[in-house]
Amino acid sequence: MELLPLTPNGKTPVRVLTIAGTDSGGGAGIQADSRTMALCGVHACVAVAAVTVQNTVGVSGFHEIPPHIVADQVRTVVSDIGVGAAKTGMLASTAIIEAVAGVCREVGIGGDGDGDIPLVVDPVAASMHGDPLLHAEALDAVRNTLFPLATVVTPNLDEVRLLTGVEVVDDRSARRAAEALHALGPRWAIVKGGHLRSSAYSTDLLFDGENFHELTAERIATGNDHGGGDTLAAALACALAHGYPVPDAAAFAKEWTRRCLAAAYDLGAGHGPVSPLWRLHEA
């Protein structure tokens, strides 16, 4: 894998905005996004949509940020600092999703125009422990309001099922899921195969409405996979901000996440985090 270039000291790096929730345990959410962005050589900007109460064994609560404050964070960052790409994570409620979609349209994030800022939508609905992070009624807002703005969507298999009704169990059902996701409006859809543990390899399926691209990597056997979805979406956004076309950006994100899984470490009593700290040893 060719790493994204590091900006020389004193020069302004590429900027990427994450619109998501926090993780008080530091393994997922904005914390995972910021770690990957920093180690991809990117300046991370943040718009906090929710504050979670969590550790390695689960989420015990969360507090939603007022929707207008979430939107104001996005507007303020883009108007001054500017961003080369953006991603969403946990947005928690219909009101926050609608506020984010509105401000993204306002500032040129997402959409299908050639000059628009790429938008990666990671439709976070639950933590890896199964704790809900999105109100059930907000799924319609994800489908109808957020997905049509997305350059790429990156749901996990549980989120695929919630959003499309398709249960992914093999390649054929993965293709049906990718088609169903694409029909909701994004330019590209990724169906991630990491949770299908029937093979020594993990295959993600990328679909643009016409062509399927398979991204396959050796599966990393670890229980320390907290933040893996956030990490992939963040790495994808970083590559898009550097000007990579979507298939190349997805391939970069896949390999980046595989290396982060290989470098994952124990933390607390539950699932430890995937770790981008491996890049410190290759700099």
PDB file of C-alpha atoms in Angstrom:
ATOM      1  CA  MET A   1       0.000   0.000   0.000  1.00  0.00           C
ATOM      2  CA  GLU A   2       1.260   3.450  -0.906  1.00  0.00           C
ATOM      3  CA  LEU A   3       0.743   5.714   2.104  1.00  0.00           C
ATOM      4  CA  LEU A   4      -0.843   9.120   1.750  1.00  0.00           C
ATOM      5  CA  PRO A   5       1.827  11.834   1.588  1.00  0.00           C
ATOM      6  CA  LEU A   6       2.838  13.730   4.712  1.00  0.00           C
ATOM      7  CA  THR A   7       2.850  17.510   4.404  1.00  0.00           C
ATOM      8  CA  PRO A   8       6.214  19.185   5.138  1.00  0.00           C
ATOM      9  CA  ASN A   9       6.489  20.962   8.481  1.00  0.00           C
ATOM     10  CA  GLY A  10       5.052  24.453   8.374  1.00  0.00           C
ATOM     11  CA  LYS A  11       2.870  23.750   5.329  1.00  0.00           C
ATOM     12  CA  THR A  12      -0.906  23.470   5.508  1.00  0.00           C
ATOM     13  CA  PRO A  13      -2.063  19.862   5.143  1.00  0.00           C
ATOM     14  CA  VAL A  14      -5.222  18.550   3.530  1.00  0.00           C
ATOM     15  CA  ARG A  15      -8.244  19.048   5.795  1.00  0.00           C
ATOM     16  CA  VAL A  16     -11.045  16.547   6.456  1.00  0.00           C
ATOM     17  CA  LEU A  17     -14.165  17.122   8.549  1.00  0.00           C
ATOM     18  CA  THR A  18     -15.779  14.412  10.677  1.00  0.00           C
ATOM     19  CA  ILE A  19     -19.379  14.933  11.819  1.00  0.00           C
ATOM     20  CA  ALA A  20     -19.962  12.284  14.451  1.00  0.00           C
ATOM     21  CA  GLY A  21     -20.249  11.318  18.098  1.00  0.00           C
ATOM     22  CA  THR A  22     -17.538  11.030  20.701  1.00  0.00           C
ATOM     23  CA  ASP A  23     -16.268   7.856  22.367  1.00  0.00           C
ATOM     24  CA  SER A  24     -15.211   8.426  25.978  1.00  0.00           C
ATOM     25  CA  GLY A  25     -13.128   5.238  25.746  1.00  0.00           C
ATOM     26  CA  GLY A  26     -11.162   6.648  22.814  1.00  0.00           C
ATOM     27  CA  GLY A  27     -11.643   3.670  20.497  1.00  0.00           C
ATOM     28  CA  ALA A  28     -14.340   4.720  18.040  1.00  0.00           C
ATOM     29  CA  GLY A  29     -16.248   7.788  16.877  1.00  0.00           C
ATOM     30  CA  ILE A  30     -14.517  11.130  16.539  1.00  0.00           C
ATOM     31  CA  GLN A  31     -11.517   9.842  18.473  1.00  0.00           C
ATOM     32  CA  ALA A  32     -10.948   7.008  15.973  1.00  0.00           C
ATOM     33  CA  ASP A  33     -11.527   9.376  13.048  1.00  0.00           C
ATOM     34  CA  SER A  34      -9.035  11.909  14.369  1.00  0.00           C
ATOM     35  CA  ARG A  35      -6.348   9.284  15.019  1.00  0.00           C
ATOM     36  CA  THR A  36      -6.569   7.916  11.493  1.00  0.00           C
ATOM     37  CA  MET A  37      -6.711  11.377   9.959  1.00  0.00           C
ATOM     38  CA  ALA A  38      -3.639  12.534  11.857  1.00  0.00           C
ATOM     39  CA  LEU A  39      -1.662   9.440  10.909  1.00  0.00           C
ATOM     40  CA  CYS A  40      -2.767   9.817   7.293  1.00  0.00           C
ATOM     41  CA  GLY A  41      -1.147  13.261   7.413  1.00  0.00           C
ATOM     42  CA  VAL A  42      -4.485  15.093   7.414  1.00  0.00           C
ATOM     43  CA  HIS A  43      -5.687  17.962   9.617  1.00  0.00           C
ATOM     44  CA  ALA A  44      -8.883  16.733  11.308  1.00  0.00           C
ATOM     45  CA  CYS A  45     -11.757  19.143  11.862  1.00  0.00           C
ATOM     46  CA  VAL A  46     -14.712  18.004  13.958  1.00  0.00           C
ATOM     47  CA  ALA A  47     -18.407  18.714  14.345  1.00  0.00           C
ATOM     48  CA  VAL A  48     -19.656  16.908  17.458  1.00  0.00           C
ATOM     49  CA  ALA A  49     -23.163  15.520  16.979  1.00  0.00           C
ATOM     50  CA  ALA A  50     -23.457  13.498  20.200  1.00  0.00           C
ATOM     51  CA  VAL A  51     -21.509  12.700  23.344  1.00  0.00           C
ATOM     52  CA  THR A  52     -21.533   9.044  24.337  1.00  0.00           C
ATOM     53  CA  VAL A  53     -20.897   7.431  27.700  1.00  0.00           C
ATOM     54  CA  GLN A  54     -18.963   4.293  26.833  1.00  0.00           C
ATOM     55  CA  ASN A  55     -15.980   2.089  27.467  1.00  0.00           C
ATOM     56  CA  THR A  56     -14.712  -1.169  25.990  1.00  0.00           C
ATOM     57  CA  VAL A  57     -17.699  -3.192  27.196  1.00  0.00           C
ATOM     58  CA  GLY A  58     -20.560  -1.012  25.981  1.00  0.00           C
ATOM     59  CA  VAL A  59     -22.447   2.262  25.672  1.00  0.00           C
ATOM     60  CA  SER A  60     -24.448   3.229  28.746  1.00  0.00           C
ATOM     61  CA  GLY A  61     -25.868   6.481  27.407  1.00  0.00           C
ATOM     62  CA  PHE A  62     -25.518   9.403  25.032  1.00  0.00           C
ATOM     63  CA  HIS A  63     -26.428  13.069  24.838  1.00  0.00           C
ATOM     64  CA  GLU A  64     -27.444  14.695  21.567  1.00  0.00           C
ATOM     65  CA  ILE A  65     -25.992  18.079  20.647  1.00  0.00           C
ATOM     66  CA  PRO A  66     -28.690  20.575  19.543  1.00  0.00           C
ATOM     67  CA  PRO A  67     -29.076  20.264  15.756  1.00  0.00           C
ATOM     68  CA  HIS A  68     -28.377  23.930  15.046  1.00  0.00           C
ATOM     69  CA  ILE A  69     -25.107  23.700  16.976  1.00  0.00           C
ATOM     70  CA  VAL A  70     -24.058  20.690  14.888  1.00  0.00           C
ATOM     71  CA  ALA A  71     -24.851  22.586  11.697  1.00  0.00           C
ATOM     72  CA  ASP A  72     -23.073  25.716  12.950  1.00  0.00           C
ATOM     73  CA  GLN A  73     -19.899  23.700  13.585  1.00  0.00           C
ATOM     74  CA  VAL A  74     -19.913  22.495   9.973  1.00  0.00           C
ATOM     75  CA  ARG A  75     -20.675  25.941   8.576  1.00  0.00           C
ATOM     76  CA  THR A  76     -17.997  27.643  10.665  1.00  0.00           C
ATOM     77  CA  VAL A  77     -15.257  25.170   9.757  1.00  0.00           C
ATOM     78  CA  VAL A  78     -15.943  25.142   6.031  1.00  0.00           C
ATOM     79  CA  SER A  79     -16.280  28.934   5.740  1.00  0.00           C
ATOM     80  CA  ASP A  80     -12.868  29.568   7.324  1.00  0.00           C
ATOM     81  CA  ILE A  81     -10.647  26.485   7.133  1.00  0.00           C
ATOM     82  CA  GLY A  82     -12.107  24.694   4.137  1.00  0.00           C
ATOM     83  CA  VAL A  83     -12.138  20.912   3.752  1.00  0.00           C
ATOM     84  CA  GLY A  84     -11.205  18.479   1.010  1.00  0.00           C
ATOM     85  CA  ALA A  85     -13.694  15.838   2.166  1.00  0.00           C
ATOM     86  CA  ALA A  86     -16.126  15.119   4.978  1.00  0.00           C
ATOM     87  CA  LYS A  87     -17.545  12.060   6.686  1.00  0.00           C
ATOM     88  CA  THR A  88     -20.454  11.391   8.975  1.00  0.00           C
ATOM     89  CA  GLY A  89     -20.676   8.890  11.799  1.00  0.00           C
ATOM     90  CA  MET A  90     -23.132   8.783  14.686  1.00  0.00           C
ATOM     91  CA  LEU A  91     -25.841  11.406  14.095  1.00  0.00           C
ATOM     92  CA  ALA A  92     -28.355  10.023  16.629  1.00  0.00           C
ATOM     93  CA  SER A  93     -31.644  11.615  15.531  1.00  0.00           C
ATOM     94  CA  THR A  94     -33.807  12.728  12.619  1.00  0.00           C
ATOM     95  CA  ALA A  95     -33.379  16.376  13.589  1.00  0.00           C
ATOM     96  CA  ILE A  96     -29.574  16.139  13.583  1.00  0.00           C
ATOM     97  CA  ILE A  97     -29.542  14.236  10.276  1.00  0.00           C
ATOM     98  CA  GLU A  98     -31.769  16.847   8.645  1.00  0.00           C
ATOM     99  CA  ALA A  99     -29.639  19.685  10.037  1.00  0.00           C
ATOM    100  CA  VAL A 100     -26.443  18.047   8.749  1.00  0.00           C
ATOM    101  CA  ALA A 101     -27.958  17.381   5.322  1.00  0.00           C
ATOM    102  CA  GLY A 102     -29.148  20.980   5.107  1.00  0.00           C
ATOM    103  CA  VAL A 103     -25.817  22.552   5.991  1.00  0.00           C
ATOM    104  CA  CYS A 104     -23.958  20.136   3.687  1.00  0.00           C
ATOM    105  CA  ARG A 105     -26.102  21.279   0.761  1.00  0.00           C
ATOM    106  CA  GLU A 106     -25.506  24.883   1.812  1.00  0.00           C
ATOM    107  CA  VAL A 107     -21.692  24.656   1.884  1.00  0.00           C
ATOM    108  CA  GLY A 108     -21.211  22.263  -1.042  1.00  0.00           C
ATOM    109  CA  ILE A 109     -20.520  19.011   0.776  1.00  0.00           C
ATOM    110  CA  GLY A 110     -21.874  15.959  -1.019  1.00  0.00           C
ATOM    111  CA  GLY A 111     -24.273  15.851  -3.933  1.00  0.00           C
ATOM    112  CA  ASP A 112     -23.526  14.838  -7.493  1.00  0.00           C
ATOM    113  CA  GLY A 113     -21.821  17.968  -8.795  1.00  0.00           C
ATOM    114  CA  ASP A 114     -18.247  17.634 -10.005  1.00  0.00           C
ATOM    115  CA  GLY A 115     -17.117  20.495  -7.772  1.00  0.00           C
ATOM    116  CA  ASP A 116     -18.767  19.253  -4.626  1.00  0.00           C
ATOM    117  CA  ILE A 117     -16.735  18.216  -1.580  1.00  0.00           C
ATOM    118  CA  PRO A 118     -16.772  14.393  -1.302  1.00  0.00           C
ATOM    119  CA  LEU A 119     -18.932  13.032   1.508  1.00  0.00           C
ATOM    120  CA  VAL A 120     -18.519   9.601   3.097  1.00  0.00           C
ATOM    121  CA  VAL A 121     -21.620   8.504   5.012  1.00  0.00           C
ATOM    122  CA  ASP A 122     -21.067   5.851   7.674  1.00  0.00           C
ATOM    123  CA  PRO A 123     -24.672   5.334   8.855  1.00  0.00           C
ATOM    124  CA  VAL A 124     -23.907   4.404  12.450  1.00  0.00           C
ATOM    125  CA  ALA A 125     -26.982   2.766  13.985  1.00  0.00           C
ATOM    126  CA  ALA A 126     -25.522   0.744  16.854  1.00  0.00           C
ATOM    127  CA  SER A 127     -22.257   0.121  18.642  1.00  0.00           C
ATOM    128  CA  MET A 128     -20.349  -3.114  18.066  1.00  0.00           C
ATOM    129  CA  HIS A 129     -21.907  -4.352  21.334  1.00  0.00           C
ATOM    130  CA  GLY A 130     -25.413  -3.834  19.921  1.00  0.00           C
ATOM    131  CA  ASP A 131     -26.156  -0.683  21.922  1.00  0.00           C
ATOM    132  CA  PRO A 132     -28.394   1.676  19.868  1.00  0.00           C
ATOM    133  CA  LEU A 133     -26.768   4.896  18.661  1.00  0.00           C
ATOM    134  CA  LEU A 134     -29.548   6.015  16.315  1.00  0.00           C
ATOM    135  CA  HIS A 135     -33.228   6.452  17.085  1.00  0.00           C
ATOM    136  CA  ALA A 136     -35.201   3.913  15.046  1.00  0.00           C
ATOM    137  CA  GLU A 137     -37.352   6.521  13.339  1.00  0.00           C
ATOM    138  CA  ALA A 138     -34.212   8.250  12.043  1.00  0.00           C
ATOM    139  CA  LEU A 139     -33.513   5.431   9.560  1.00  0.00           C
ATOM    140  CA  ASP A 140     -35.901   7.071   7.088  1.00  0.00           C
ATOM    141  CA  ALA A 141     -33.939  10.312   7.358  1.00  0.00           C
ATOM    142  CA  VAL A 142     -30.716   8.404   6.611  1.00  0.00           C
ATOM    143  CA  ARG A 143     -32.315   6.822   3.535  1.00  0.00           C
ATOM    144  CA  ASN A 144     -34.157   9.848   2.202  1.00  0.00           C
ATOM    145  CA  THR A 145     -32.066  12.835   3.304  1.00  0.00           C
ATOM    146  CA  LEU A 146     -28.465  11.774   3.853  1.00  0.00           C
ATOM    147  CA  PHE A 147     -27.818   8.974   1.352  1.00  0.00           C
ATOM    148  CA  PRO A 148     -28.717  11.095  -1.709  1.00  0.00           C
ATOM    149  CA  LEU A 149     -25.891  13.482  -0.743  1.00  0.00           C
ATOM    150  CA  ALA A 150     -23.270  10.760  -0.255  1.00  0.00           C
ATOM    151  CA  THR A 151     -20.289  10.134  -2.483  1.00  0.00           C
ATOM    152  CA  VAL A 152     -19.851   6.753  -0.751  1.00  0.00           C
ATOM    153  CA  VAL A 153     -21.848   4.957   1.948  1.00  0.00           C
ATOM    154  CA  THR A 154     -20.137   2.415   4.222  1.00  0.00           C
ATOM    155  CA  PRO A 155     -22.697   0.543   6.370  1.00  0.00           C
ATOM    156  CA  ASN A 156     -21.815  -2.619   8.260  1.00  0.00           C
ATOM    157  CA  LEU A 157     -23.962  -5.696   7.657  1.00  0.00           C
ATOM    158  CA  ASP A 158     -26.378  -4.966  10.516  1.00  0.00           C
ATOM    159  CA  GLU A 159     -26.902  -1.467   9.131  1.00  0.00           C
ATOM    160  CA  VAL A 160     -27.363  -2.882   5.620  1.00  0.00           C
ATOM    161  CA  ARG A 161     -30.167  -5.079   6.954  1.00  0.00           C
ATOM    162  CA  LEU A 162     -31.827  -2.192   8.811  1.00  0.00           C
ATOM    163  CA  LEU A 163     -31.625   0.137   5.809  1.00  0.00           C
ATOM    164  CA  THR A 164     -32.512  -2.248   2.978  1.00  0.00           C
ATOM    165  CA  GLY A 165     -34.025  -5.366   4.520  1.00  0.00           C
ATOM    166  CA  VAL A 166     -31.359  -7.500   2.823  1.00  0.00           C
ATOM    167  CA  GLU A 167     -29.626 -10.079   5.013  1.00  0.00           C
ATOM    168  CA  VAL A 168     -26.106 -10.530   3.647  1.00  0.00           C
ATOM    169  CA  VAL A 169     -24.897 -14.115   3.931  1.00  0.00           C
ATOM    170  CA  ASP A 170     -22.927 -14.641   0.714  1.00  0.00           C
ATOM    171  CA  ASP A 171     -21.723 -12.946  -2.463  1.00  0.00           C
ATOM    172  CA  ARG A 172     -25.123 -13.039  -4.161  1.00  0.00           C
ATOM    173  CA  SER A 173     -26.919 -11.360  -1.258  1.00  0.00           C
ATOM    174  CA  ALA A 174     -24.041  -8.849  -0.952  1.00  0.00           C
ATOM    175  CA  ARG A 175     -24.665  -7.820  -4.552  1.00  0.00           C
ATOM    176  CA  ARG A 176     -28.399  -7.450  -3.883  1.00  0.00           C
ATOM    177  CA  ALA A 177     -27.571  -5.300  -0.852  1.00  0.00           C
ATOM    178  CA  ALA A 178     -25.190  -3.117  -2.843  1.00  0.00           C
ATOM    179  CA  GLU A 179     -27.872  -2.561  -5.485  1.00  0.00           C
ATOM    180  CA  ALA A 180     -30.461  -1.728  -2.818  1.00  0.00           C
ATOM    181  CA  LEU A 181     -28.103   0.727  -1.121  1.00  0.00           C
ATOM    182  CA  HIS A 182     -27.226   2.409  -4.418  1.00  0.00           C
ATOM    183  CA  ALA A 183     -30.927   2.784  -5.230  1.00  0.00           C
ATOM    184  CA  LEU A 184     -31.228   5.034  -2.159  1.00  0.00           C
ATOM    185  CA  GLY A 185     -29.158   7.706  -3.905  1.00  0.00           C
ATOM    186  CA  PRO A 186     -25.416   7.572  -3.121  1.00  0.00           C
ATOM    187  CA  ARG A 187     -22.952   7.639  -6.011  1.00  0.00           C
ATOM    188  CA  TRP A 188     -21.141   4.564  -4.618  1.00  0.00           C
ATOM    189  CA  ALA A 189     -22.023   1.936  -2.013  1.00  0.00           C
ATOM    190  CA  ILE A 190     -19.714  -0.380  -0.091  1.00  0.00           C
ATOM    191  CA  VAL A 191     -20.994  -3.588   1.459  1.00  0.00           C
ATOM    192  CA  LYS A 192     -18.341  -4.572   3.987  1.00  0.00           C
ATOM    193  CA  GLY A 193     -17.579  -8.247   4.466  1.00  0.00           C
ATOM    194  CA  GLY A 194     -15.711  -8.044   7.741  1.00  0.00           C
ATOM    195  CA  HIS A 195     -18.586  -9.530   9.756  1.00  0.00           C
ATOM    196  CA  LEU A 196     -18.925 -12.541   7.428  1.00  0.00           C
ATOM    197  CA  ARG A 197     -16.506 -14.886   9.149  1.00  0.00           C
ATOM    198  CA  SER A 198     -16.983 -17.905   6.864  1.00  0.00           C
ATOM    199  CA  SER A 199     -13.687 -17.360   5.045  1.00  0.00           C
ATOM    200  CA  ALA A 200     -10.034 -16.645   5.768  1.00  0.00           C
ATOM    201  CA  TYR A 201     -10.485 -13.556   3.623  1.00  0.00           C
ATOM    202  CA  SER A 202     -12.643 -10.459   3.988  1.00  0.00           C
ATOM    203  CA  THR A 203     -14.177  -9.040   0.813  1.00  0.00           C
ATOM    204  CA  ASP A 204     -15.794  -5.624   0.550  1.00  0.00           C
ATOM    205  CA  LEU A 205     -18.054  -5.009  -2.437  1.00  0.00           C
ATOM    206  CA  LEU A 206     -18.014  -1.566  -4.063  1.00  0.00           C
ATOM    207  CA  PHE A 207     -20.824  -0.657  -6.496  1.00  0.00           C
ATOM    208  CA  ASP A 208     -21.444   2.446  -8.614  1.00  0.00           C
ATOM    209  CA  GLY A 209     -24.784   1.451 -10.131  1.00  0.00           C
ATOM    210  CA  GLU A 210     -23.169  -0.393 -13.039  1.00  0.00           C
ATOM    211  CA  ASN A 211     -19.956  -2.103 -12.000  1.00  0.00           C
ATOM    212  CA  PHE A 212     -18.947  -4.146  -8.962  1.00  0.00           C
ATOM    213  CA  HIS A 213     -15.420  -3.933  -7.553  1.00  0.00           C
ATOM    214  CA  GLU A 214     -14.246  -6.577  -5.085  1.00  0.00           C
ATOM    215  CA  LEU A 215     -11.719  -5.530  -2.429  1.00  0.00           C
ATOM    216  CA  THR A 216     -10.272  -8.596  -0.738  1.00  0.00           C
ATOM    217  CA  ALA A 217      -7.771  -8.861   2.102  1.00  0.00           C
ATOM    218  CA  GLU A 218      -6.617 -11.554   4.471  1.00  0.00           C
ATOM    219  CA  ARG A 219      -8.796 -11.629   7.564  1.00  0.00           C
ATOM    220  CA  ILE A 220      -7.088 -10.561  10.801  1.00  0.00           C
ATOM    221  CA  ALA A 221      -8.078 -12.829  13.695  1.00  0.00           C
ATOM    222  CA  THR A 222      -8.573 -10.456  16.628  1.00  0.00           C
ATOM    223  CA  GLY A 223     -11.259  -9.558  19.130  1.00  0.00           C
ATOM    224  CA  ASN A 224      -9.828  -6.046  19.306  1.00  0.00           C
ATOM    225  CA  ASP A 225     -11.795  -4.481  16.467  1.00  0.00           C
ATOM    226  CA  HIS A 226     -13.472  -1.522  18.160  1.00  0.00           C
ATOM    227  CA  GLY A 227     -13.598   1.454  15.815  1.00  0.00           C
ATOM    228  CA  GLY A 228     -12.913  -0.534  12.655  1.00  0.00           C
ATOM    229  CA  GLY A 229     -15.837   0.923  10.721  1.00  0.00           C
ATOM    230  CA  ASP A 230     -14.998   4.484  11.719  1.00  0.00           C
ATOM    231  CA  THR A 231     -11.375   3.916  10.745  1.00  0.00           C
ATOM    232  CA  LEU A 232     -12.262   2.642   7.274  1.00  0.00           C
ATOM    233  CA  ALA A 233     -14.631   5.541   6.579  1.00  0.00           C
ATOM    234  CA  ALA A 234     -12.097   8.077   7.863  1.00  0.00           C
ATOM    235  CA  ALA A 235      -9.277   6.630   5.745  1.00  0.00           C
ATOM    236  CA  LEU A 236     -11.584   6.668   2.727  1.00  0.00           C
ATOM    237  CA  ALA A 237     -12.371  10.346   3.324  1.00  0.00           C
ATOM    238  CA  CYS A 238      -8.650  11.128   3.665  1.00  0.00           C
ATOM    239  CA  ALA A 239      -7.871   9.487   0.324  1.00  0.00           C
ATOM    240  CA  LEU A 240     -10.761  11.299  -1.376  1.00  0.00           C
ATOM    241  CA  ALA A 241      -9.478  14.595   0.031  1.00  0.00           C
ATOM    242  CA  HIS A 242      -6.134  13.817  -1.614  1.00  0.00           C
ATOM    243  CA  GLY A 243      -7.920  13.450  -4.946  1.00  0.00           C
ATOM    244  CA  TYR A 244      -8.047   9.659  -5.231  1.00  0.00           C
ATOM    245  CA  PRO A 245     -10.893   8.266  -7.364  1.00  0.00           C
ATOM    246  CA  VAL A 246     -13.385   6.282  -5.312  1.00  0.00           C
ATOM    247  CA  PRO A 247     -12.134   2.756  -6.219  1.00  0.00           C
ATOM    248  CA  ASP A 248      -8.545   3.690  -5.329  1.00  0.00           C
ATOM    249  CA  ALA A 249      -9.668   5.458  -2.152  1.00  0.00           C
ATOM    250  CA  ALA A 250     -11.682   2.387  -1.112  1.00  0.00           C
ATOM    251  CA  ALA A 251      -8.721   0.091  -1.764  1.00  0.00           C
ATOM    252  CA  PHE A 252      -6.482   2.357   0.324  1.00  0.00           C
ATOM    253  CA  ALA A 253      -9.035   2.413   3.169  1.00  0.00           C
ATOM    254  CA  LYS A 254      -9.377  -1.371   3.080  1.00  0.00           C
ATOM    255  CA  GLU A 255      -5.633  -1.950   3.437  1.00  0.00           C
ATOM    256  CA  TRP A 256      -5.271   0.841   6.020  1.00  0.00           C
ATOM    257  CA  THR A 257      -7.952  -0.791   8.163  1.00  0.00           C
ATOM    258  CA  ARG A 258      -6.372  -4.236   7.778  1.00  0.00           C
ATOM    259  CA  ARG A 259      -3.096  -2.859   9.111  1.00  0.00           C
ATOM    260  CA  CYS A 260      -4.929  -1.128  11.950  1.00  0.00           C
ATOM    261  CA  LEU A 261      -6.568  -4.436  12.864  1.00  0.00           C
ATOM    262  CA  ALA A 262      -3.177  -6.146  12.817  1.00  0.00           C
ATOM    263  CA  ALA A 263      -1.865  -3.479  15.235  1.00  0.00           C
ATOM    264  CA  ALA A 264      -4.920  -3.561  17.555  1.00  0.00           C
ATOM    265  CA  TYR A 265      -4.251  -3.874  21.264  1.00  0.00           C
ATOM    266  CA  ASP A 266      -5.926  -4.974  24.493  1.00  0.00           C
ATOM    267  CA  LEU A 267      -7.692  -2.253  26.441  1.00  0.00           C
ATOM    268  CA  GLY A 268     -10.073  -2.565  29.387  1.00  0.00           C
ATOM    269  CA  ALA A 269     -12.246  -5.621  29.904  1.00  0.00           C
ATOM    270  CA  GLY A 270     -13.888  -5.667  26.465  1.00  0.00           C
ATOM    271  CA  HIS A 271     -12.930  -5.070  22.853  1.00  0.00           C
ATOM    272  CA  GLY A 272      -9.734  -3.094  22.374  1.00  0.00           C
ATOM    273  CA  PRO A 273      -9.362  -0.575  19.543  1.00  0.00           C
ATOM    274  CA  VAL A 274      -7.927  -0.953  16.088  1.00  0.00           C
ATOM    275  CA  SER A 275      -4.779   1.135  15.949  1.00  0.00           C
ATOM    276  CA  PRO A 276      -3.262   3.365  13.264  1.00  0.00           C
ATOM    277  CA  LEU A 277      -0.186   3.807  15.456  1.00  0.00           C
ATOM    278  CA  TRP A 278       1.633   1.287  13.242  1.00  0.00           C
ATOM    279  CA  ARG A 279       2.442   4.169  10.896  1.00  0.00           C
ATOM    280  CA  LEU A 280       4.711   5.715  13.518  1.00  0.00           C
ATOM    281  CA  HIS A 281       7.054   2.791  12.982  1.00  0.00           C
ATOM    282  CA  GLU A 282       7.066   3.205   9.186  1.00  0.00           C
ATOM    283  CA  ALA A 283       7.524   6.973   8.982  1.00  0.00           C
TER     284      ALA A 283
END
